[in-house]
Structure formats: structure tokens, C-alpha cells
XYZ file of C-alpha atoms in Angstrom:
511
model
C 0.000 0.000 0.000
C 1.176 3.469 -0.929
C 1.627 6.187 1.715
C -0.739 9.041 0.862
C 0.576 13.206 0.892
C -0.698 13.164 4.736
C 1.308 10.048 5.388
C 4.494 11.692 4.087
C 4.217 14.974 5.588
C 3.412 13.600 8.878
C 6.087 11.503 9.129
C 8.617 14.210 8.211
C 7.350 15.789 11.285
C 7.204 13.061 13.407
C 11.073 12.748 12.370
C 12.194 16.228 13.029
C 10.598 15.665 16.580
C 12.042 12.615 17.126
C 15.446 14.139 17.226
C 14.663 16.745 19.015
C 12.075 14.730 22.226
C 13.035 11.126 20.894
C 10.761 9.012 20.250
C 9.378 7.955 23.661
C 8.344 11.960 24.329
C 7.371 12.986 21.059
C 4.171 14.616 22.110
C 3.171 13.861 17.971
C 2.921 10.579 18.916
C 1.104 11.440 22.371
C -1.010 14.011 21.265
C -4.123 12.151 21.988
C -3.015 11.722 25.677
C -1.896 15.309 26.299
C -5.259 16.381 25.278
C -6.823 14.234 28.052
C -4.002 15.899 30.188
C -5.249 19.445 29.186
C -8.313 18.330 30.203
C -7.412 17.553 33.609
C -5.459 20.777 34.013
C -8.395 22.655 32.938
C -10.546 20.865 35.853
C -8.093 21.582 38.679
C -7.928 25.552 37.527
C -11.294 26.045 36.483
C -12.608 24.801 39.998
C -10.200 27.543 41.142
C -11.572 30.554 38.825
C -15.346 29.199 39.813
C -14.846 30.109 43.315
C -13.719 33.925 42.488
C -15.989 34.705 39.630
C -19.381 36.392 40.002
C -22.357 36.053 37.467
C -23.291 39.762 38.931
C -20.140 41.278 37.656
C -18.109 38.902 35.004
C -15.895 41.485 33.899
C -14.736 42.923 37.559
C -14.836 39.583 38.768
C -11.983 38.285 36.308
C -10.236 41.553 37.047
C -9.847 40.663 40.252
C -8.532 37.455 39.524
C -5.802 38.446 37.184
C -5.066 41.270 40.012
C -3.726 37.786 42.145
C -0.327 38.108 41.317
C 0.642 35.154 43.395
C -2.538 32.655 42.241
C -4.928 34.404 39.925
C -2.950 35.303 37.215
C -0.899 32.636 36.742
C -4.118 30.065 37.256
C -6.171 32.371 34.821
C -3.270 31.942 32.085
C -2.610 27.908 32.652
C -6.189 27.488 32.010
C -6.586 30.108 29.007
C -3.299 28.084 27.276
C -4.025 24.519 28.516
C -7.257 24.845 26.385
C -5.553 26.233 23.585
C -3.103 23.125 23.643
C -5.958 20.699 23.746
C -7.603 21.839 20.700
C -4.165 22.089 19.000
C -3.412 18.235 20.431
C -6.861 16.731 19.562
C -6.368 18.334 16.041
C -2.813 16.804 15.316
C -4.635 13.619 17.239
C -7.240 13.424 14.776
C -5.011 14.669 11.474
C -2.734 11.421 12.729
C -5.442 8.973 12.758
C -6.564 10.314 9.184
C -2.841 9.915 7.526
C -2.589 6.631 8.993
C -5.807 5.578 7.765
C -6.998 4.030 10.953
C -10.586 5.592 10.861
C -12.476 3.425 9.101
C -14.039 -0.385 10.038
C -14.296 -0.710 14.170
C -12.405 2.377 13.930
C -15.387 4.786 12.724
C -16.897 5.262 16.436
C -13.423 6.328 17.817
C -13.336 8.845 14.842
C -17.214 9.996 15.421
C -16.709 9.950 18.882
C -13.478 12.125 18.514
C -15.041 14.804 16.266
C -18.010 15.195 18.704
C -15.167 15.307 21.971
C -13.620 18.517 19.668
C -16.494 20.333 18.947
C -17.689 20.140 22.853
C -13.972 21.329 23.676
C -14.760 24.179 21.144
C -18.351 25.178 22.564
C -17.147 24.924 26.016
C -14.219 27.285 25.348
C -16.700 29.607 23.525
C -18.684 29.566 26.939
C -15.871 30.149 28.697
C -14.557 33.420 26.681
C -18.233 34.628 27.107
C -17.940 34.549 30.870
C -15.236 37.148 30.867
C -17.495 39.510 29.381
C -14.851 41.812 27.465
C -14.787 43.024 23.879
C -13.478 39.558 22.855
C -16.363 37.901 24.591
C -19.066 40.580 23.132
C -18.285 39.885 19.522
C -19.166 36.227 20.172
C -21.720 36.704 21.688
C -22.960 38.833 18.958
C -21.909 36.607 16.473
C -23.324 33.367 17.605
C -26.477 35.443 18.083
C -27.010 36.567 14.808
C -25.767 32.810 13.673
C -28.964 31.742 15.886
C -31.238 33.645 14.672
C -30.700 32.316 11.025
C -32.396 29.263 12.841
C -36.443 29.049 13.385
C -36.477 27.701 16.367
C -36.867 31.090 18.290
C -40.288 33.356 18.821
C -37.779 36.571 18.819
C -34.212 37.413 17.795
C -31.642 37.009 20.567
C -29.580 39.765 18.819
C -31.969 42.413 20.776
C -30.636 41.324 23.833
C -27.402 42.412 22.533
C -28.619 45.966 21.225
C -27.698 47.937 24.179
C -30.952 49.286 25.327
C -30.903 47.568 28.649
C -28.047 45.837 30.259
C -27.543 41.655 30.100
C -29.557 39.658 32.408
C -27.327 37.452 34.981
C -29.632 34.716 33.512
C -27.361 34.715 30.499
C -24.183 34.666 31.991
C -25.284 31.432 34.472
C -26.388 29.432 31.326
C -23.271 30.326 29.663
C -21.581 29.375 33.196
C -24.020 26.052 33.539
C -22.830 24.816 29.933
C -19.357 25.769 30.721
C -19.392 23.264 33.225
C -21.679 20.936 32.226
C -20.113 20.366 28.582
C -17.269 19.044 30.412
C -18.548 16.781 32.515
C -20.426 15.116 29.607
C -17.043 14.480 28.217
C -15.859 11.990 30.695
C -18.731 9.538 29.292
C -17.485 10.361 25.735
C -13.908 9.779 26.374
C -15.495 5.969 27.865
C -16.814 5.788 24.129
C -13.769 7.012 22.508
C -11.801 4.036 23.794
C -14.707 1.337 24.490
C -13.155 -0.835 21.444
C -9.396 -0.390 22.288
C -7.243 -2.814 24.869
C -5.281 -1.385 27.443
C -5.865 2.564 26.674
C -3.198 4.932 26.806
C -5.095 8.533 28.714
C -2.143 9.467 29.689
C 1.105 10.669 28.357
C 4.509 9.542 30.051
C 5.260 11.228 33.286
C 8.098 14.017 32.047
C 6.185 14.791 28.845
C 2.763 15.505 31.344
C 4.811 17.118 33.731
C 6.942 19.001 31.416
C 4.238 20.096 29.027
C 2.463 21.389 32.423
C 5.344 23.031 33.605
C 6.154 24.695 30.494
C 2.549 26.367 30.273
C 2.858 27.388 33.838
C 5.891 29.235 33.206
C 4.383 30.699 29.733
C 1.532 31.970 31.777
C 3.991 33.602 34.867
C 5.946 35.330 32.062
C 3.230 35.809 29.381
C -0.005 36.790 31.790
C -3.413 36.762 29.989
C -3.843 40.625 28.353
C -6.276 42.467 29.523
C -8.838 43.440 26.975
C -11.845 46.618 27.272
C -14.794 45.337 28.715
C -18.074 44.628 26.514
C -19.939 47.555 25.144
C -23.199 46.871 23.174
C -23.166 50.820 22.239
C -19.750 50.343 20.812
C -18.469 48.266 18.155
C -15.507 46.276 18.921
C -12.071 47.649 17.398
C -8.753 45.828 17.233
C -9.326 43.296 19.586
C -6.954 40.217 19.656
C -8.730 36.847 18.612
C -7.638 33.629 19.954
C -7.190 31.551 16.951
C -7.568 28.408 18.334
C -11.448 28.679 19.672
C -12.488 32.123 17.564
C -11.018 31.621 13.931
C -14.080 31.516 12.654
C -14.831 35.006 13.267
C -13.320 36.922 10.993
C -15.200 34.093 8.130
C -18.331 34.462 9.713
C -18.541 38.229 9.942
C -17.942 38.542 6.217
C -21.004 35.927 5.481
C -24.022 36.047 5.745
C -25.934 33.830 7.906
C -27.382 30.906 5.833
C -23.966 30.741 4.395
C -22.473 30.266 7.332
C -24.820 27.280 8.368
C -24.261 25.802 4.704
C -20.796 25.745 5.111
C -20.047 24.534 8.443
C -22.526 21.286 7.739
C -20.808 20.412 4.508
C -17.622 20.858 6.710
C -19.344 18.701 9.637
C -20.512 16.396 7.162
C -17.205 15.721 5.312
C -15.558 15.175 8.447
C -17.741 12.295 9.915
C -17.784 10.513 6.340
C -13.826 10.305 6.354
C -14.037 6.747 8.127
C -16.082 5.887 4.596
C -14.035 7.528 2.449
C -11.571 6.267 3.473
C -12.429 2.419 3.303
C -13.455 3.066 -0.392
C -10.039 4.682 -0.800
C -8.166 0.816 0.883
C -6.848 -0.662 -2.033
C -8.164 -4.247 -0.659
C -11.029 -4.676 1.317
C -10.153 -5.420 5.108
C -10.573 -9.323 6.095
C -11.041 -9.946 9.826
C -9.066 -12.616 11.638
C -10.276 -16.435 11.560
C -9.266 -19.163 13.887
C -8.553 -23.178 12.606
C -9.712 -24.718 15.838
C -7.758 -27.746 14.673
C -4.597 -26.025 15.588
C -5.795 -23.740 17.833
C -4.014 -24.688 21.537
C -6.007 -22.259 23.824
C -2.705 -20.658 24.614
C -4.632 -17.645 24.953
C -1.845 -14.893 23.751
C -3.907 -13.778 21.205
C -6.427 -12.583 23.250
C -3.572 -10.627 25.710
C -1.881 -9.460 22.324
C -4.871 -7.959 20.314
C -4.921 -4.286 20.094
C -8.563 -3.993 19.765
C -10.194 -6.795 22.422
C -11.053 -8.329 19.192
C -10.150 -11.968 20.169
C -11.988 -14.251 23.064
C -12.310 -17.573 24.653
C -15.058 -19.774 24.499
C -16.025 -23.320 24.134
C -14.810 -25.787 21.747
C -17.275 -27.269 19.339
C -15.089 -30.583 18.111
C -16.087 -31.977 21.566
C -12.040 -31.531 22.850
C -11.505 -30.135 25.954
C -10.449 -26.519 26.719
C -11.091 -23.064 25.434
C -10.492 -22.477 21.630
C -9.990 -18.435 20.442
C -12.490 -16.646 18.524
C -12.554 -13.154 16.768
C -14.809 -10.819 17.283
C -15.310 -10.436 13.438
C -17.464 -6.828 14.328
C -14.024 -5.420 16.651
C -11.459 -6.954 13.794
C -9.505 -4.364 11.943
C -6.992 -6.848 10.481
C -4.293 -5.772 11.854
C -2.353 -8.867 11.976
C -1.065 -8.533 15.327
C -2.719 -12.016 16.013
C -0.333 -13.937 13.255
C 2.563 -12.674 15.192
C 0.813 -13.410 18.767
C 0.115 -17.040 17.596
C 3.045 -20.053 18.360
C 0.700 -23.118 16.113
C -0.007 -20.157 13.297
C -4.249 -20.973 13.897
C -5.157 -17.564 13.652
C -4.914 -14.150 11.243
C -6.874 -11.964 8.458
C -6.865 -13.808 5.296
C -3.108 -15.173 5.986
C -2.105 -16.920 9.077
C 1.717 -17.910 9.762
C 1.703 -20.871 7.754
C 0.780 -19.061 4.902
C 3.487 -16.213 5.910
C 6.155 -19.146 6.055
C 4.952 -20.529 2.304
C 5.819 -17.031 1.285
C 8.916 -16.915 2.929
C 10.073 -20.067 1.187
C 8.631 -19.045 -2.168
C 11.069 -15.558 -1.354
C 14.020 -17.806 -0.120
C 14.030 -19.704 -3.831
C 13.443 -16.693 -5.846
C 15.844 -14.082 -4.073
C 18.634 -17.059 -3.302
C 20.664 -14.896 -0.302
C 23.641 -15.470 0.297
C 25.626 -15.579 3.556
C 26.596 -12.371 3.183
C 23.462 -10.980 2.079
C 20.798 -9.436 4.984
C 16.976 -9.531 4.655
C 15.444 -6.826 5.382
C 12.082 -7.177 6.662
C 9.250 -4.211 7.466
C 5.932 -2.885 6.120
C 5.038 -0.765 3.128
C 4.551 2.060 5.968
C 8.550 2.646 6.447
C 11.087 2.902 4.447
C 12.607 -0.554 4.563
C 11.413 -1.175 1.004
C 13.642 1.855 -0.207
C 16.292 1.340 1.777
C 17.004 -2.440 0.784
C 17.467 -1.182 -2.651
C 19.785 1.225 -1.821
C 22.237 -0.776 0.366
C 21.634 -3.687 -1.957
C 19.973 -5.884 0.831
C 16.641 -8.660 -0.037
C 13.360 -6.902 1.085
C 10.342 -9.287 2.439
C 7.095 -7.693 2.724
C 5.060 -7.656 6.094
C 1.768 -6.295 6.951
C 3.395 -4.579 10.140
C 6.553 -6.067 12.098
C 3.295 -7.110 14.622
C 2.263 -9.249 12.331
C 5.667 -11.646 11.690
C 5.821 -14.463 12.949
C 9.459 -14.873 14.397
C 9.744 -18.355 13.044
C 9.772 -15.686 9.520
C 13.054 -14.836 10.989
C 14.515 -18.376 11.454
C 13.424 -19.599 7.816
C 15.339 -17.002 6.513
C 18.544 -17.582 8.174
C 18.122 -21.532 7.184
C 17.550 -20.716 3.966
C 20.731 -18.968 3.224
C 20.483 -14.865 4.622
C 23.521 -13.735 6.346
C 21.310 -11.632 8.635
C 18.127 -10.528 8.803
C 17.057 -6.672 9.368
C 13.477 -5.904 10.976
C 12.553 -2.334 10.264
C 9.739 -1.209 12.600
C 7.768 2.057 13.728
C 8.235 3.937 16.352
C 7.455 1.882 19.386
C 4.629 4.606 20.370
C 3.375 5.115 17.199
C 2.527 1.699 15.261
C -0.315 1.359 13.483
C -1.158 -1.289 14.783
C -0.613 0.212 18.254
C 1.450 -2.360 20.228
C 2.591 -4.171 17.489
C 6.253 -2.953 17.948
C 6.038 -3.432 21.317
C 4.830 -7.092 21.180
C 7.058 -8.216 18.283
C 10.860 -6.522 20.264
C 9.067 -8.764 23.289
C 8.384 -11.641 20.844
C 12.818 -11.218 19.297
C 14.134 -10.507 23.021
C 12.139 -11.081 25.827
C 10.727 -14.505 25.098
C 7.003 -13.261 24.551
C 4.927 -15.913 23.100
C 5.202 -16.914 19.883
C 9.000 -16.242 20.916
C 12.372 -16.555 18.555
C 13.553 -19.582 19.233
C 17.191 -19.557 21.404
C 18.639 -21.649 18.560
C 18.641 -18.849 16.085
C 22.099 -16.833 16.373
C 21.479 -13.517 17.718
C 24.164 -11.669 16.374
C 22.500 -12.628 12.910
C 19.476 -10.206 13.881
C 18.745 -6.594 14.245
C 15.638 -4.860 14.667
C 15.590 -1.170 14.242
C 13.127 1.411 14.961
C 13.103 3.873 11.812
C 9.757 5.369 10.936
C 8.818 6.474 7.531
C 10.865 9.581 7.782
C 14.098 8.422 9.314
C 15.896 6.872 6.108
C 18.914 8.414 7.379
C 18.863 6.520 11.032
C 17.837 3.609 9.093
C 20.736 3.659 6.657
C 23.570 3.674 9.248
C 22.140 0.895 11.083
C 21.742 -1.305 8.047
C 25.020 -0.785 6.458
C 26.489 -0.741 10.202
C 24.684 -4.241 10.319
C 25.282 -6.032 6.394
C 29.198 -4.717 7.547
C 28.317 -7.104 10.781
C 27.013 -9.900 8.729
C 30.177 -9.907 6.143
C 32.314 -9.951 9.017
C 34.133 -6.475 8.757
C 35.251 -4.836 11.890
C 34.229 -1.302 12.976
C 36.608 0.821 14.819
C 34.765 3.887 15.283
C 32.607 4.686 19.105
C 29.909 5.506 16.591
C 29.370 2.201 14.381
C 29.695 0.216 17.991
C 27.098 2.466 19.266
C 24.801 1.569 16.186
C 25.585 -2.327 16.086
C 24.483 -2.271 20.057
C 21.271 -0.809 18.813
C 20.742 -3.377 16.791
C 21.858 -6.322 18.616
C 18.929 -8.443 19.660
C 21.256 -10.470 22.492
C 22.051 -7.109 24.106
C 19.063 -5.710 23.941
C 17.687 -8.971 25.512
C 20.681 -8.033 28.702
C 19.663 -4.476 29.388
């Protein structure tokens, strides 16, 4: 399968920030998390800024709070950027899951459920600007109103509440406040939903990215205090006033529209959005498969079931009468990720293939490509840039679904059949498509994670690098630090050692 434009320009990212975080704290990879964080920090202040603010007087109310030099201010700015960074994080969240093309099949509710989770970030941010009542908040306010009263659902325009001729009731300011911290709360169900079809959950990023990110926005907001804008006049029309681009850049579209336009466009925009998970399907090349079981060969080991991204696999009753548990997919949860063919020591289980058909193919590879002992395999997916970089080093290059998906008895035919050494390429350990597919399958080559590489097979024969689509130039040095390895050639320099220890499944295996 080709990578798309999205693909490509995503992963350069995800490689320039990758050499600056590393991998295991690129907050592209955890953006999904940190935007749960963002959430959390907005919780803890906002219960802080509730206690100080007063429907009777929004505007002097938040004065006073920024006037807190010690508390206020500082609070008041964590919680105006933390919810800038969780729209920004549950955008690159969602823009990730599009260019990896995991939105589609089981994955469609996530997606809907996502895009719903954003917009309720977005209207309770809108609330939340309207609370302050300044010349920022007015022109929503004024906006939205004359948005609503495109819509015939009221008995008189709301916009003459915003005329001026009499002063805003407090009843509008503790609806605003109500939904402000209602919206929120019907988010924690939502975020349930989000994950409902996805093992083992990640809500959290690693510790120093959460506490890092946090700290970083707590300085930003001690150095960089919220500005203070003019409060709202309805007998005035707003001039120069900053927008925050992350909750109000619709504003200066809107303005310029009129209303019915406005409505047209953001529900073709809505509606485009929620059909990606069906676009994209039609856009697969092949038709998705989900994972089927031969209950002939099936042991009831069980790994599948601990190894399936998606709680897509269970246990239940044999029907040939034999005793024990035999595994069965949950054809409705499958997203054929392979991960199972991997996961499986008798090969009883995958989508469309299993590993007795991967092992046919390896042999069918073996007699066509001949290796010799001086040649290396390189193994990966269509998703990195193993296929590239075997042709430019010269080395074989044997297809996977996802380095999830081998079966590490792939590994061992290869060496028997003649390959000096064999080079798995995989993702980025916290950013695999098929989510813990890396993880399992460095488990699977060093750890002794069922369906494990056999001790027999020579270690120093093996490598298995983490190179993402974008990271040609980390994956070249390992693999010609590696086919140097495999023809026997010493390396003198600190830097080639450091590169071969990388690689080296037997050290790995020691640390």
C-alpha cells in the first residue's frame, strides 16, 4: 500500500521531533493523551476561577482574579493556554489517525466519537470566553447570536438582547456558566466511548512529557499573563481586539457571510468530516478481512487474546467436543491488523493469511531471491522505508503487513535458507499502526514473549531497528552498520559500535 501526501508529511514531522524529544516523548505521537491531560489541568484551575468569579459582575470579577499576582494570574493563564493546547493536540490527534488511515471499520466510532469530543472542547471554550465579558467575549456573543437567529427555532431574535438598550440579564451569563461546566462533565462519558473498542488505553502521556508540558505552560503563563482586553460595550463596536485563533477563527469568516452561508458551510464541513471513516475504506486498495481461527490447531494458549490491540479476540467453548477453550474473533471489533499472526506459536489464527501461509511465502522468497551468507533480509511494512532502503544498500526486502504481524519463526526460515542476517525495520514503538505491534514483536525477538524466537537462532545474525517512515537516514547507518556485521568487517569507530548495540537483539535482551 502506498503512503498518501498526509502520510508523508506527517512523518517528516514526526522525524524532526524525534530528534529533538526522541521518540518515547514525542508529544506527535502522544497528542491524543496530552489532550486528556489538558483536560485535567483545565478541571483543577477552572474549579479555582469558579470560586472567584461572580455572574453579577463577570468582567470585575476576572479583574480581580488576574489582580492575584501570586494565584490568579498565573491560574487564569494555565487554564486560558491549557485549552488552547488541547484543541491544537486533539487536532494533530485526529489529522494522525486520518494519515494513517486508521478511521475506518471498528475504527469509525473512535473517529465519530473524537469529532463530537472537539467540537464540545470548542463550545465549552466559547462559553468560557463569554464569561469574561470583554470586547473579545461581546463579539461572540454577537456573532453566535445573529448565527442563531438564522435558525427558526426562536419566537424573537436574541440579537436584541445584545442591542444595548438595557443591560444583560445574569440569567445569560449562568447558562453560559451552567454549559461551561456541564459540557465538560459530559465528556468523561465520551472519552469511555472514545476508547470502548481499544485494549489497554493509553489517557495518559509519560510522566516528564505531562509534567513538562504542564510546567512549560505554567511558566508561559507567569511570564506571558493573559492581556487584559476593554470590557463589553453593546453601544460600541468592537475595534482591534486580539482573537484567539484556536477557539475564535471563525470570526473573521463568519462576519464577512451572511448567515445561511455560514450554516451551509459549516454542515458540509461537519458532514465531510464524519464521512472520512467511509471515504476512506473506499479509498483501501483491498477490502479489510477480519481474523479467523482453525480450531484444529488452535491450543487455547490464549496470547492472542492478551496481544490484540482492539479486544477483538476471546475464549469460548470448543465445538469438536475436545476439551479446553479455543480463540475466537470478534469479526465486528477486527480491523486486520495482523497482530494475532505474530501473537500465535501453532499459526491458527490471522486476516486472510495466518503464519503458515506467511512461512509458504517466505520459502517461495528464499528460492526466488537465493541470499547469500553475506546478504541481509530486510524485513518491514510498506509504511517505512525498509522497502527503499534495501534497494539502496543492496539488501533482499520481504514484505510484512506490520513487524506485529511476523511471525518470528519468519526470521529463522530465513537464516536456514541462506540470509547472512536478517534486518526488521519497525515504527516507532509509540506510534505503530497497529498500536502495540512494535512493542509485542521486540518482546516476541528478546524477551521470550509468546510466539518467541527460538534460542537456537544466532542472535548476532538479527537486528531490529526502529526507523519510521521519515528516518531513512537513522535507518541507513544501522543497516550498512549491520550487512558490515554480517560480512564480518570490523568497525573501529565509538559511533558504528554504538549503532551495532542498537541493533543487537542479544544485548538488547541483557539491558
Amino acid at each position: 500500500m502506498q503512503a498518501g501526501p498526509a502520510f508523508r508529511a506527517l512523518a517528516r514531522l514526526d522525524a524532526l521531533a524525534n530528534r529533538v524529544y526522541t521518540s518515547r516523548l514525542n508529544p506527535l505521537y502522544h497528542s491524543g493523551s496530552i489532550a486528556i491531560a489538558m483536560l485535567l489541568v483545565l478541571l483543577v484551575t477552572g474549579i479555582y476561577l469558579l470560586v472567584f468569579y461572580r455572574i453579577g459582575a463577570p468582567y470585575e470579577s476576572v479583574q480581580r482574579i488576574s489582580e492575584q499576582a501570586w494565584s490568579g494570574r498565573w491560574i487564569r493563564g494555565l487554564h486560558r493556554f491549557a485549552s488552547d493546547v488541547a484543541v491544537l493536540a486533539a487536532a494533530v490527534h485526529g489529522f494522525r489517525m486520518y494519515a494513517q488511515r486508521r478511521t475506518w471499520g471498528p475504527r469509525a466510532l473512535a473517529w465519530v466519537s473524537g469529532l463530537i469530543l472537539l467540537g464540545i472542547v470548542l463550545m465549552s471554550g466559547w462559553t468560557g470566553y463569554v464569561l469574561v465579558w470583554d470586547a473579545h467575549a461581546q463579539m461572540l456573543a454577537v456573532e453566535g447570536a445573529r448565527l442563531l437567529d438564522a435558525l427558526p427555532i426562536f419566537s424573537e431574535p436574541i440579537s436584541r438582547s445584545f442591542s444595548g438598550e438595557r443591560a444583560i440579564p445574569n440569567a445569560f451569563f449562568f447558562l453560559n456558566l451552567f454549559a461551561h461546566i456541564a459540557l465538560p462533565i459530559a465528556m468523561l462519558g465520551l472519552v469511555w466511548v472514545h476508547v470502548a473498542r481499544v485494549s489497554r488505553p493509553v489517557l495518559l502521556p509519560a510522566r516528564p512529557l505531562l509534567w513538562g508540558s504542564i510546567g512549560a505552560l505554567t511558566l508561559l503563563a507567569v511570564v506571558w499573563p493573559v492581556p487584559d482586553v476593554l470590557p463589553a460595550d453593546l453601544l460600541q463596536q468592537p475595534r482591534n481586539v486580539p482573537v484567539d485563533w484556536f477557539f475564535a477563527f471563525w470570526l473573521p469568516l463568519t462576519q464577512a457571510l451572511p448567515a445561511w452561508a455560514v450554516w451551509l458551510i459549516g454542515a458540509v464541513v461537519v458532514a465531510l468530516l464524519v464521512s472520512v471513516p467511509w471515504i476512506a475504506r473506499h479509498a483501501e486498495a483491498e477490502p479489510a478481512v477480519p481474523a479467523e481461527v482453525n480450531e484444529r490447531t488452535c491450543t487455547g494458549c490464549e496470547q492472542c487474546v492478551h496481544d490484540c490491540p482492539y479486544d477483538a479476540i476471546e475464549m469460548v467453548a470448543r465445538s469438536d467436543h475436545r476439551a479446553g477453550l479455543v480463540a475466537r474473533v470478534k469479526s465486528e471489533l477486527c480491523t486486520s491488523c495482523g497482530v494475532c499472526i505474530g501473537s500465535c506459536p501453532p499459526m491458527a489464527i490471522g486476516p486472510a493469511v495466518t503464519g503458515r501461509d506467511q512461512l509458504a511465502d517466505v520459502r517461495r522468497f528464499l528460492m526466488r531471491e537465493q541470499p547469500g551468507s553475506s546478504d541481509v533480509v530486510i524485513v518491514g511494512c510498506t509504511w517505512s522505508a525498509a522497502r527503499q532502503e534495501a534497494e539502496q544498500v543492496g539488501a533482499r526486502f520481504f514484505p510484512v503487513p506490520c513487524v506485529g504481524a511476523m511471525h518470528t519463526s519468519t526470521v529463522e526460515t530465513l537464516l536456514r535458507g541462506g540470509a547472512g542476517g536478517v534486518l526488521v525495520v519497525a515504527c516507532a514503538e509509540h506510534d505503530g499502526r497497529t498500536r502495540e505491534g512494535v512493542t509485542w514483536a521486540k518482546e516476541r525477538m528478546s524477551a521470550g514473549r509468546k510466539a518467541e524466537l527460538k534460542e537456537r537462532v544466532e542472535r548476532d545474525r538479527v537486528c531490529l531497528v526502529q526507523a519510521s517512515y521519515g528516518e531513512a537516514a537513522r535507518l541507513h547507518a544501522a543497516a550498512i552498520a549491520f550487512r558490515e556485521q554480517v560480512a564480518g568487517r570490523g568497525l573501529d569507530t565509538d559511533e558504528d559500535v554504538d549503532i551495532v548495540r542498537l541493533c543487537r537483539m542479544a544485548e538488547g535482551a541483557r539491558r
